[in-house]
mmCIF file of C-alpha atoms in Angstrom:
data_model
loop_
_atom_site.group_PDB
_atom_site.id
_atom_site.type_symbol
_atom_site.label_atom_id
_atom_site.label_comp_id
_atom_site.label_asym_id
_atom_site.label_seq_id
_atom_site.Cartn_x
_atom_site.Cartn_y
_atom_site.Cartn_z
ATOM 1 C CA UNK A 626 106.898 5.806 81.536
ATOM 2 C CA UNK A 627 109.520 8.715 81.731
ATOM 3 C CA UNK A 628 107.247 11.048 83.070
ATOM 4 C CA UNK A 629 105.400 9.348 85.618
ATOM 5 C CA UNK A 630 108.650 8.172 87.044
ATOM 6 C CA UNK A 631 109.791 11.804 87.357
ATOM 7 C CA UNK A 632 106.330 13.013 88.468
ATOM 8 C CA UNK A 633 106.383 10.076 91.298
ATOM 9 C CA UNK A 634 110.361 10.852 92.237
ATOM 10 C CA UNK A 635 109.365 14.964 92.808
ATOM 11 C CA UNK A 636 106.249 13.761 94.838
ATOM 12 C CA UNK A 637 107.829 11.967 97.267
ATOM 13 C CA UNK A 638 111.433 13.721 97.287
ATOM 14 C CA UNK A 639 111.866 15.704 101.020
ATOM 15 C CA UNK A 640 109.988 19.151 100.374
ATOM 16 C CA UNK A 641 112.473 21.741 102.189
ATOM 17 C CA UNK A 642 111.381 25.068 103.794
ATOM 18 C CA UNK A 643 114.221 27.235 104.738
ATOM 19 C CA UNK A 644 114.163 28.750 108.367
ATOM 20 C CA UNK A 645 114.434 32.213 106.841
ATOM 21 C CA UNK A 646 111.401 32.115 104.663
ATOM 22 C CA UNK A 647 107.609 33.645 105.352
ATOM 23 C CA UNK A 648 106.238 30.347 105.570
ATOM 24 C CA UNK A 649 102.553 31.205 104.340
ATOM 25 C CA UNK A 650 103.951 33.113 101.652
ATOM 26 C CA UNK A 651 106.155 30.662 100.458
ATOM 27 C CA UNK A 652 103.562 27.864 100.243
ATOM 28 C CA UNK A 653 100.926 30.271 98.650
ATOM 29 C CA UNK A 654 103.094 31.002 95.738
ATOM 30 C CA UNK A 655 103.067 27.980 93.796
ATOM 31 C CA UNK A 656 99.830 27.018 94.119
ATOM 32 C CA UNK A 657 98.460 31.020 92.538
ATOM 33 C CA UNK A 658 101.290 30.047 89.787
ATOM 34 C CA UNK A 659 99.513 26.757 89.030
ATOM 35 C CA UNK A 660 95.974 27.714 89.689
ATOM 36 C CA UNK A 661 96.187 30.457 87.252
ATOM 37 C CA UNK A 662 98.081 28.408 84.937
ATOM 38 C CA UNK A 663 94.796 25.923 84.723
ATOM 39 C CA UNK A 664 91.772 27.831 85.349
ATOM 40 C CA UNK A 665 92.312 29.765 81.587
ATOM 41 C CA UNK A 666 91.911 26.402 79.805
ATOM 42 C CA UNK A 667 87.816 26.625 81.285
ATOM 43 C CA UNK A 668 86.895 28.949 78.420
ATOM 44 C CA UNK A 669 89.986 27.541 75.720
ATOM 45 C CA UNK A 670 87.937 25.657 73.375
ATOM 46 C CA UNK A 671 89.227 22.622 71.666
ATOM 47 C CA UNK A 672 86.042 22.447 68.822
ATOM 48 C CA UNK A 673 82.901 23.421 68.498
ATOM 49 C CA UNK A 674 81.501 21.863 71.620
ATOM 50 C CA UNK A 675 84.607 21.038 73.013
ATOM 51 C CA UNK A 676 84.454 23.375 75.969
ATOM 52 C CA UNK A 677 84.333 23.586 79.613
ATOM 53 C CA UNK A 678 82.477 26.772 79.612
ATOM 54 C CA UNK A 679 81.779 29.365 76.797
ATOM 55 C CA UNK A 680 82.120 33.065 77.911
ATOM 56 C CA UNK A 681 80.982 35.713 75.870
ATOM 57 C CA UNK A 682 84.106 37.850 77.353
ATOM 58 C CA UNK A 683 86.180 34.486 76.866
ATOM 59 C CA UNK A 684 89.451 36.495 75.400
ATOM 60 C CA UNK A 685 89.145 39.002 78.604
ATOM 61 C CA UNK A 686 88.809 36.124 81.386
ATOM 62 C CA UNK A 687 92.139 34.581 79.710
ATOM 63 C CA UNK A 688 93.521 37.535 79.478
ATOM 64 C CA UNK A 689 93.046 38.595 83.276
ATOM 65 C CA UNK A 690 93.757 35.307 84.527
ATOM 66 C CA UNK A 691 96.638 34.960 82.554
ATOM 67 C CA UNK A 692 98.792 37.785 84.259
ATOM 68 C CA UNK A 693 97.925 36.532 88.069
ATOM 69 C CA UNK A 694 100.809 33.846 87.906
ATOM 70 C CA UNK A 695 103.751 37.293 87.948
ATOM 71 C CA UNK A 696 102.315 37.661 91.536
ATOM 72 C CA UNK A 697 103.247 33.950 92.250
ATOM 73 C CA UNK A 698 106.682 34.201 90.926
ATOM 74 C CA UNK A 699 107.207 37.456 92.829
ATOM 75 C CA UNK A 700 106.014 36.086 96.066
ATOM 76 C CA UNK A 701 108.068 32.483 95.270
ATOM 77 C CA UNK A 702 111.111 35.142 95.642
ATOM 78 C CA UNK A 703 110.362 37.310 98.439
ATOM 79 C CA UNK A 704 108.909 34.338 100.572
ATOM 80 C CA UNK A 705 112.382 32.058 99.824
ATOM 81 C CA UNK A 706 114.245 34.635 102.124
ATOM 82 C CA UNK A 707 116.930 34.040 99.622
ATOM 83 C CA UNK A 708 118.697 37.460 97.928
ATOM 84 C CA UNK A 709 119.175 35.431 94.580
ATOM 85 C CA UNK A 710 115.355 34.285 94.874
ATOM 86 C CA UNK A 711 114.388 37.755 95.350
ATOM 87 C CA UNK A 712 116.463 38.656 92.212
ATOM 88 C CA UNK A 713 115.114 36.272 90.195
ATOM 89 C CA UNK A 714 111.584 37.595 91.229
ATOM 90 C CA UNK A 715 112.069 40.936 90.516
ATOM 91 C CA UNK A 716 113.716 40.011 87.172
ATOM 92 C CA UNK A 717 110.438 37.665 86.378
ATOM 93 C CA UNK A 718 108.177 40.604 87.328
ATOM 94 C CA UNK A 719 110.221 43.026 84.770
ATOM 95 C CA UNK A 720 110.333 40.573 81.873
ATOM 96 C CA UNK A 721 106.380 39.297 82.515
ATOM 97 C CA UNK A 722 105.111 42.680 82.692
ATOM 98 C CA UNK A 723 106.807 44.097 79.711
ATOM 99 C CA UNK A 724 105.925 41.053 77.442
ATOM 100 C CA UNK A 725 102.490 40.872 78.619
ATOM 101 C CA UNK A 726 101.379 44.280 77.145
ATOM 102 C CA UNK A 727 102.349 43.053 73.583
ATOM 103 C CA UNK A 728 99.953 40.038 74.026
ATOM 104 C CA UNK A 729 97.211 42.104 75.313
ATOM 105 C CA UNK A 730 97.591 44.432 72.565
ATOM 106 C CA UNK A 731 97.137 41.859 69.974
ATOM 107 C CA UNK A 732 94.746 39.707 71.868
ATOM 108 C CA UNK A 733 92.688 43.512 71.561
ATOM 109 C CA UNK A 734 93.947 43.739 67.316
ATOM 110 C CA UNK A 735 92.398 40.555 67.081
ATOM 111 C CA UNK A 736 88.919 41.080 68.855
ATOM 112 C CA UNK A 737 88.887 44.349 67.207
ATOM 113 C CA UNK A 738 88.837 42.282 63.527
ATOM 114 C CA UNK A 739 86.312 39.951 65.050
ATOM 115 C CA UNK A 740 84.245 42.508 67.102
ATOM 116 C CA UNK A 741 83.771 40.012 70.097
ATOM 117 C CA UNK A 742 85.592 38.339 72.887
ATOM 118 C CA UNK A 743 83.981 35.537 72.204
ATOM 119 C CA UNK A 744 86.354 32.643 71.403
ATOM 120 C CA UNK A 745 83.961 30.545 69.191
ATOM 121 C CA UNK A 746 82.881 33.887 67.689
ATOM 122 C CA UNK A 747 86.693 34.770 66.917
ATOM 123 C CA UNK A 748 87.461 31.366 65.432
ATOM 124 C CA UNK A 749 84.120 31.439 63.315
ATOM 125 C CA UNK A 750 85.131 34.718 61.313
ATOM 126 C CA UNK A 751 87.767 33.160 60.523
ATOM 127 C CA UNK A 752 86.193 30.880 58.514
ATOM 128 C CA UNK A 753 87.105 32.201 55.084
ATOM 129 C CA UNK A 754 90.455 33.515 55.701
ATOM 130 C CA UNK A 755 92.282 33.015 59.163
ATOM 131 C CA UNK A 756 93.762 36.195 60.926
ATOM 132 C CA UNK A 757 97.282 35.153 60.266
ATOM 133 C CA UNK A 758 96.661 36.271 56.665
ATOM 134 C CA UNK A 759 95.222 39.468 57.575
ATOM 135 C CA UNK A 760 97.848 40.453 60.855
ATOM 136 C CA UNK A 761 101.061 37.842 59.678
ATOM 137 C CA UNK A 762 102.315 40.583 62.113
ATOM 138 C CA UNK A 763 100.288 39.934 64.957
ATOM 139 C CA UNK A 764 101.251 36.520 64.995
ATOM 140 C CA UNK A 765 104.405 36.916 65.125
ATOM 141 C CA UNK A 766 104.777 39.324 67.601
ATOM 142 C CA UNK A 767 102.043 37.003 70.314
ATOM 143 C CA UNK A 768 103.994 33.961 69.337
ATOM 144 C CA UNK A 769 107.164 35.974 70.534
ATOM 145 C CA UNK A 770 105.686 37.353 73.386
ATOM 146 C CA UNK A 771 104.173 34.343 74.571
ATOM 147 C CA UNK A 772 107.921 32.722 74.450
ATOM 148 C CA UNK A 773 109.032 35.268 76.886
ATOM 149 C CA UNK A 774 105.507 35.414 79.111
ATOM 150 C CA UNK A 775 106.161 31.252 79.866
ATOM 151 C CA UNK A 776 109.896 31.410 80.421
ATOM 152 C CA UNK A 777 111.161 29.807 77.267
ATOM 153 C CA UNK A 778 114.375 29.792 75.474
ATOM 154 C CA UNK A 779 115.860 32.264 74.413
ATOM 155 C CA UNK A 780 113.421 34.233 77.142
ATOM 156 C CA UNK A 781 114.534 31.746 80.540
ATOM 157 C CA UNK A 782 115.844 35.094 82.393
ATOM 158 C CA UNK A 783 114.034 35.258 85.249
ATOM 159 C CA UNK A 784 115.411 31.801 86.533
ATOM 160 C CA UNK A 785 118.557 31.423 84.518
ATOM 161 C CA UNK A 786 120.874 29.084 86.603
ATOM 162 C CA UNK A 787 124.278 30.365 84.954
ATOM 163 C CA UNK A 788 123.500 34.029 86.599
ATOM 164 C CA UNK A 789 121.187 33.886 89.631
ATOM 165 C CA UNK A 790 121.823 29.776 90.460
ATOM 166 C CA UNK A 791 117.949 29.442 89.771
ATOM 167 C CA UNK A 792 115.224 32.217 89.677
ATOM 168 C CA UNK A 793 112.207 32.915 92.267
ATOM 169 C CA UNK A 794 112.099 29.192 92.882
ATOM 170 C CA UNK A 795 116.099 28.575 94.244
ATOM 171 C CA UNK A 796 114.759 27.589 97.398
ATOM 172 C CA UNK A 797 112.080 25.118 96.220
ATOM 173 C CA UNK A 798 112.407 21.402 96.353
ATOM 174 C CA UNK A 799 110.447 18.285 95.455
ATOM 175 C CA UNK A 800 106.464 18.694 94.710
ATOM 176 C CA UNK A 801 106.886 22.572 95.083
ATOM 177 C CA UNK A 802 109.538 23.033 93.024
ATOM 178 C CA UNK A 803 107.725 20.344 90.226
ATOM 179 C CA UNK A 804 104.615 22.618 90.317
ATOM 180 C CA UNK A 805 106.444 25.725 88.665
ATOM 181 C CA UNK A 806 107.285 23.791 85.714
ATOM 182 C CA UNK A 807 104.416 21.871 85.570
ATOM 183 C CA UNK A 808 103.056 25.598 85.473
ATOM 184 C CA UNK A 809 105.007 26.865 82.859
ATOM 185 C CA UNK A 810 104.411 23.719 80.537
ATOM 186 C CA UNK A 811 100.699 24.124 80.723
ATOM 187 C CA UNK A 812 101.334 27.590 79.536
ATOM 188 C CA UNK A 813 103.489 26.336 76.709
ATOM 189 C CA UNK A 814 100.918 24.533 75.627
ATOM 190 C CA UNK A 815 98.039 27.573 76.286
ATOM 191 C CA UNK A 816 99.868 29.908 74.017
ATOM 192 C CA UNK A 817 100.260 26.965 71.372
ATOM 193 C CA UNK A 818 96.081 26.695 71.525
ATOM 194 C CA UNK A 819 95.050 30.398 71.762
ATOM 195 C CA UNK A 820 98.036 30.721 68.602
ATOM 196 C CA UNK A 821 95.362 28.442 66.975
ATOM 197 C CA UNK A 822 92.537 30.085 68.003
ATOM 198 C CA UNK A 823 93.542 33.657 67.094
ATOM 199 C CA UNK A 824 95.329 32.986 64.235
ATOM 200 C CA UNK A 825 95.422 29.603 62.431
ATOM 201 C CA UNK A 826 91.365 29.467 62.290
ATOM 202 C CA UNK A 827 90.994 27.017 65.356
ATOM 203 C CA UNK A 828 89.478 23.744 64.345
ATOM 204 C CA UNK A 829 88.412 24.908 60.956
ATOM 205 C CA UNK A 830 89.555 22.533 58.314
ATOM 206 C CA UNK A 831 88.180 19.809 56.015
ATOM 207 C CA UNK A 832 87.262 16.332 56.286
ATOM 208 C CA UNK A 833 88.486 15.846 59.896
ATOM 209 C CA UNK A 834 86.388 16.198 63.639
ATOM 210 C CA UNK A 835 87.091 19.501 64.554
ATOM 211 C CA UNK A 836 89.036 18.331 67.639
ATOM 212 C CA UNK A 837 91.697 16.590 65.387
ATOM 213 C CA UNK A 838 92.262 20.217 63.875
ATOM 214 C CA UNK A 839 92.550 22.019 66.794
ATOM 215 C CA UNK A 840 95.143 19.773 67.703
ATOM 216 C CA UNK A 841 96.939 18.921 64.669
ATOM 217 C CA UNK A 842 97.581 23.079 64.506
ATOM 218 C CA UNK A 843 98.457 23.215 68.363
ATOM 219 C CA UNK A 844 100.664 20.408 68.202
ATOM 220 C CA UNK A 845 102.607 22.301 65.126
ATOM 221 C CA UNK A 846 103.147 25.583 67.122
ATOM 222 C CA UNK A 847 104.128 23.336 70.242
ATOM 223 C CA UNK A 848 107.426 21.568 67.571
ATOM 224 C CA UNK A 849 108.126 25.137 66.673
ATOM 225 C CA UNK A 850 108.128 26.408 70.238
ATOM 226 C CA UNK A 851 110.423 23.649 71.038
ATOM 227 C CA UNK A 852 112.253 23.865 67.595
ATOM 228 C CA UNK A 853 112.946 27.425 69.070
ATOM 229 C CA UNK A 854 114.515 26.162 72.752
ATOM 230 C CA UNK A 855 116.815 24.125 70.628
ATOM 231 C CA UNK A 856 118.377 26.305 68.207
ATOM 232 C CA UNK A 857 118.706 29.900 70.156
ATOM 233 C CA UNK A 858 120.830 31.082 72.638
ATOM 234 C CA UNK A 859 119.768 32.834 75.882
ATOM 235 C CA UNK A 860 119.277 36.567 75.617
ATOM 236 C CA UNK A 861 121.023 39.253 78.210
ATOM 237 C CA UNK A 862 118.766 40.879 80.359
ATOM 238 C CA UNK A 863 119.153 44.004 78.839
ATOM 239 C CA UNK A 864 119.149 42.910 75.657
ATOM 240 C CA UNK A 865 115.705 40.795 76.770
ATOM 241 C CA UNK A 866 114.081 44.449 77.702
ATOM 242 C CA UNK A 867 115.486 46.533 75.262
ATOM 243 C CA UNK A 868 113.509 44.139 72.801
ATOM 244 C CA UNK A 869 110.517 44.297 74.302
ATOM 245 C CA UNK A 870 109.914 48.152 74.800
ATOM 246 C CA UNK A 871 111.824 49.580 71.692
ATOM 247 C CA UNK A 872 110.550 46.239 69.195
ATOM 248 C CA UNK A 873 107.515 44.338 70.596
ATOM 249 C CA UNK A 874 105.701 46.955 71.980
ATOM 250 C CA UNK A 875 105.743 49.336 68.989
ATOM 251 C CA UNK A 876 104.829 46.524 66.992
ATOM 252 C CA UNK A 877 101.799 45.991 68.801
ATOM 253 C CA UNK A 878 100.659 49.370 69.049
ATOM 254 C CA UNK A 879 100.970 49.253 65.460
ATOM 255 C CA UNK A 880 99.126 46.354 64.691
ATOM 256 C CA UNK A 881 96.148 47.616 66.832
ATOM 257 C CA UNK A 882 96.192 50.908 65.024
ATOM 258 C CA UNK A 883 96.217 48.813 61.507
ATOM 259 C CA UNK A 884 93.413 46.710 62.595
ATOM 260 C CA UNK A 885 91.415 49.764 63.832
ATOM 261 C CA UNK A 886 91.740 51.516 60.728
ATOM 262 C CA UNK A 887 90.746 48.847 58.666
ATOM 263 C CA UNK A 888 87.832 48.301 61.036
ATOM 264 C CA UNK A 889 87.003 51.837 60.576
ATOM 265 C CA UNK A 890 87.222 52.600 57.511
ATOM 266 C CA UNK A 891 86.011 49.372 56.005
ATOM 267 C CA UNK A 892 89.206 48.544 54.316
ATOM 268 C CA UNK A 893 89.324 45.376 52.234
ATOM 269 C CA UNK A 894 91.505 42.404 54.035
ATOM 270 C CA UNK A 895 94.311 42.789 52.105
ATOM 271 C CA UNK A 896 95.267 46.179 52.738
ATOM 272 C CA UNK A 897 95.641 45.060 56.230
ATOM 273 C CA UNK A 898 98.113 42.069 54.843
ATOM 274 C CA UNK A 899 100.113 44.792 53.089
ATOM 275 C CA UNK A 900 100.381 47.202 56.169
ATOM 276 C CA UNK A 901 101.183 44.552 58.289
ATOM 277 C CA UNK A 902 103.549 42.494 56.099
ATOM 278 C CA UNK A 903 105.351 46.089 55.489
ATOM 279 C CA UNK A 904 105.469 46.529 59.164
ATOM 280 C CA UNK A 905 107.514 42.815 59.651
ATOM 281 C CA UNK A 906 109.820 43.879 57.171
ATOM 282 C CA UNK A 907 110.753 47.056 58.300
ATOM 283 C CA UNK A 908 111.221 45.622 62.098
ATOM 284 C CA UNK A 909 113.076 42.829 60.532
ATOM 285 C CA UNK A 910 115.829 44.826 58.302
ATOM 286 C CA UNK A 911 116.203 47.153 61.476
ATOM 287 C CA UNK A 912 116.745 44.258 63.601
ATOM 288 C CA UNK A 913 119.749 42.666 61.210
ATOM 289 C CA UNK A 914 120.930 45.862 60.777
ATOM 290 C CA UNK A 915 121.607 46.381 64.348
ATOM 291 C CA UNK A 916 122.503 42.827 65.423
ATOM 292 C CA UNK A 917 125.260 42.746 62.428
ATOM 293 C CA UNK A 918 126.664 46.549 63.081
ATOM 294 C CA UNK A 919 129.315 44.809 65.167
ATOM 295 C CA UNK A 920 130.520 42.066 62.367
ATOM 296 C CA UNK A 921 130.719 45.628 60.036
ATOM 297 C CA UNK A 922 132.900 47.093 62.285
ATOM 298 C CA UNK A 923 135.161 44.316 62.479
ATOM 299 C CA UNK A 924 135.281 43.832 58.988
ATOM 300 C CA UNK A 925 135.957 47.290 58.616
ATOM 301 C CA UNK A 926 138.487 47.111 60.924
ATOM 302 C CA UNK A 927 140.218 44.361 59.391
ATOM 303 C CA UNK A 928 139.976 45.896 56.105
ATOM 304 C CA UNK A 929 142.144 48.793 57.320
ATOM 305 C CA UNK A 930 144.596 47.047 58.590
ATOM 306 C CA UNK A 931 144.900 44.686 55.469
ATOM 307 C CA UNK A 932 145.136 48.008 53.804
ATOM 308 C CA UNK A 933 147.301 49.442 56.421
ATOM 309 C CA UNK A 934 150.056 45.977 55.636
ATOM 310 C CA UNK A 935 149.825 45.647 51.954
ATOM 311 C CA UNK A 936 151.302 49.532 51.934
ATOM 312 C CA UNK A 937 153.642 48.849 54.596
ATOM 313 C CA UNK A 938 154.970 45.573 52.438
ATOM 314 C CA UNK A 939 154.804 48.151 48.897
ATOM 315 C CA UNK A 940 157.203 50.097 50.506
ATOM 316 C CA UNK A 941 159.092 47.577 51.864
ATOM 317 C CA UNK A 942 159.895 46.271 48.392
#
């Protein structure tokens, strides 16, 4: 009952608008943040015939419908008439923009290996072996991407309270404020079913419906999505885009070369397995080696001075 008590208390809570705001903008916003938040689930399918509507450029409607919700957050800034709304905008529309060009670059690996944009069509060649064998890479870096593109911890930048009191939406009270997160939840649980979809073979699986598949796998990338909020900490800003243009964005130019080739040149599956899996480790030892240069240093540092006293005492005695 927790939730339809809180849903009920945001509906009927006062719903402020400050006198300094563009009114029209500032009730547009949330509604192009939700809207494009729920029309993407029309061609998401959850089985076989488990769909809305089927599009034969089903990966490229999600895709492009997908990115419209940065213009809501923007606008939720600018039309609050609030400076730290207006940050938070501008900081949503840096981190969206930057993290949504490695999901469309391995949205694009992954029709590449399936030669359609068809989402029944992707999840059916994967029928035999699903993609995150063949691009372990790829998943990783969408399922890190799509963290940041929703706003999840470690990626909450845009409206963390502790440096600009609340993002785009500061302003925002009751049912408006409500719709943002109801917004980013549904996209919590979008990247959690195209994960599935791209990746984990959709609703492919033995003995059970296909439904109860699609959301057995969904519902396991939704606990490690929230498995994630709980263990790490919030990222800087700058360390937030220096990830995503000298780490995620590589890596997804990579994987789309990778999956190219092998498309190609008619490589066998596992040569793509090897590229990619040598392409995660390589990020990976790069990535400890620069987020534990400072610990070095201060061992080092300590070292010498250890060094430093055990002479001074020698000579002392």
């Amino acid at each position: 009952m927790q939730p339809i008590a809180d849903a009920v208390k945001l509906i009927i809570k006062e719903d402020i608008i400050p006198d300094d705001s563009e009114k029209a903008i500032f009730w547009i916003a949330p509604v192009i943040v939700v809207v494009s938040a729920f029309v993407i689930w029309v061609t998401i399918p959850g089985g076989a015939n488990a769909v809305v509507r089927n599009l034969p450029l089903g990966l490229f409607y999600i895709v492009a419908f997908a990115v419209i919700g940065i213009l809501g957050l923007v606008l939720a800034g600018w039309g609050s008439g609030n400076k730290y709304g207006i940050m938070g905008g501008l900081r949503s529309a840096a981190q969206l923009i930057s993290y949504e060009i490695p999901v469309v670059l391995i949205a694009a690996s992954v029709a590449i290996l399936a030669q359609s944009l068809d989402m029944q069509e992707i999840v059916a060649q994967q029928a035999s072996i699903p993609y995150i064998l063949v691009l372990p890479l790829g998943f990783v870096v969408f399922f890190v991407a799509g963290l940041a593109e929703v706003g999840r911890t470690p990626f909450d930048i845009y409206h963390a309270e502790s440096e600009v009191v609340g993002g785009p939406f500061v302003e925002y009270s009751g049912a408006h404020w409500s719709v943002f997160f109801l917004a980013e939840y549904i996209n919590t649980f979008a990247i959690a079913a195209l994960s599935t979809l791209l990746f984990l073979g959709g609703w492919g699986g033995p003995f059970l419906p296909d439904v109860v598949w699609f959301l057995l796998k969904t519902y396991a990338v939704i606990l490690v999505v929230f498995w994630v909020r709980g263990t790490f900490p919030r990222l800087r800003i700058d360390q937030l885009m220096s990830f995503a243009w000298k780490v995620m964005v590589p890596l997804s130019f990579y994987t789309v070369i990778v999956a190219a080739v092998y498309r190609f040149y008619e490589w066998p599956w596992w040569s793509v397995t090897l590229l990619s899996v040598l392409g995660l480790a390589v990020s990976g030892w790069i990535i400890y080696r620069r987020m534990s240069a400072p610990a070095r240093r201060v061992a080092q540092v300590r070292s010498r001075v250890e060094s430093m006293q055990q002479r001074a005492s020698q000579r002392r005695t």
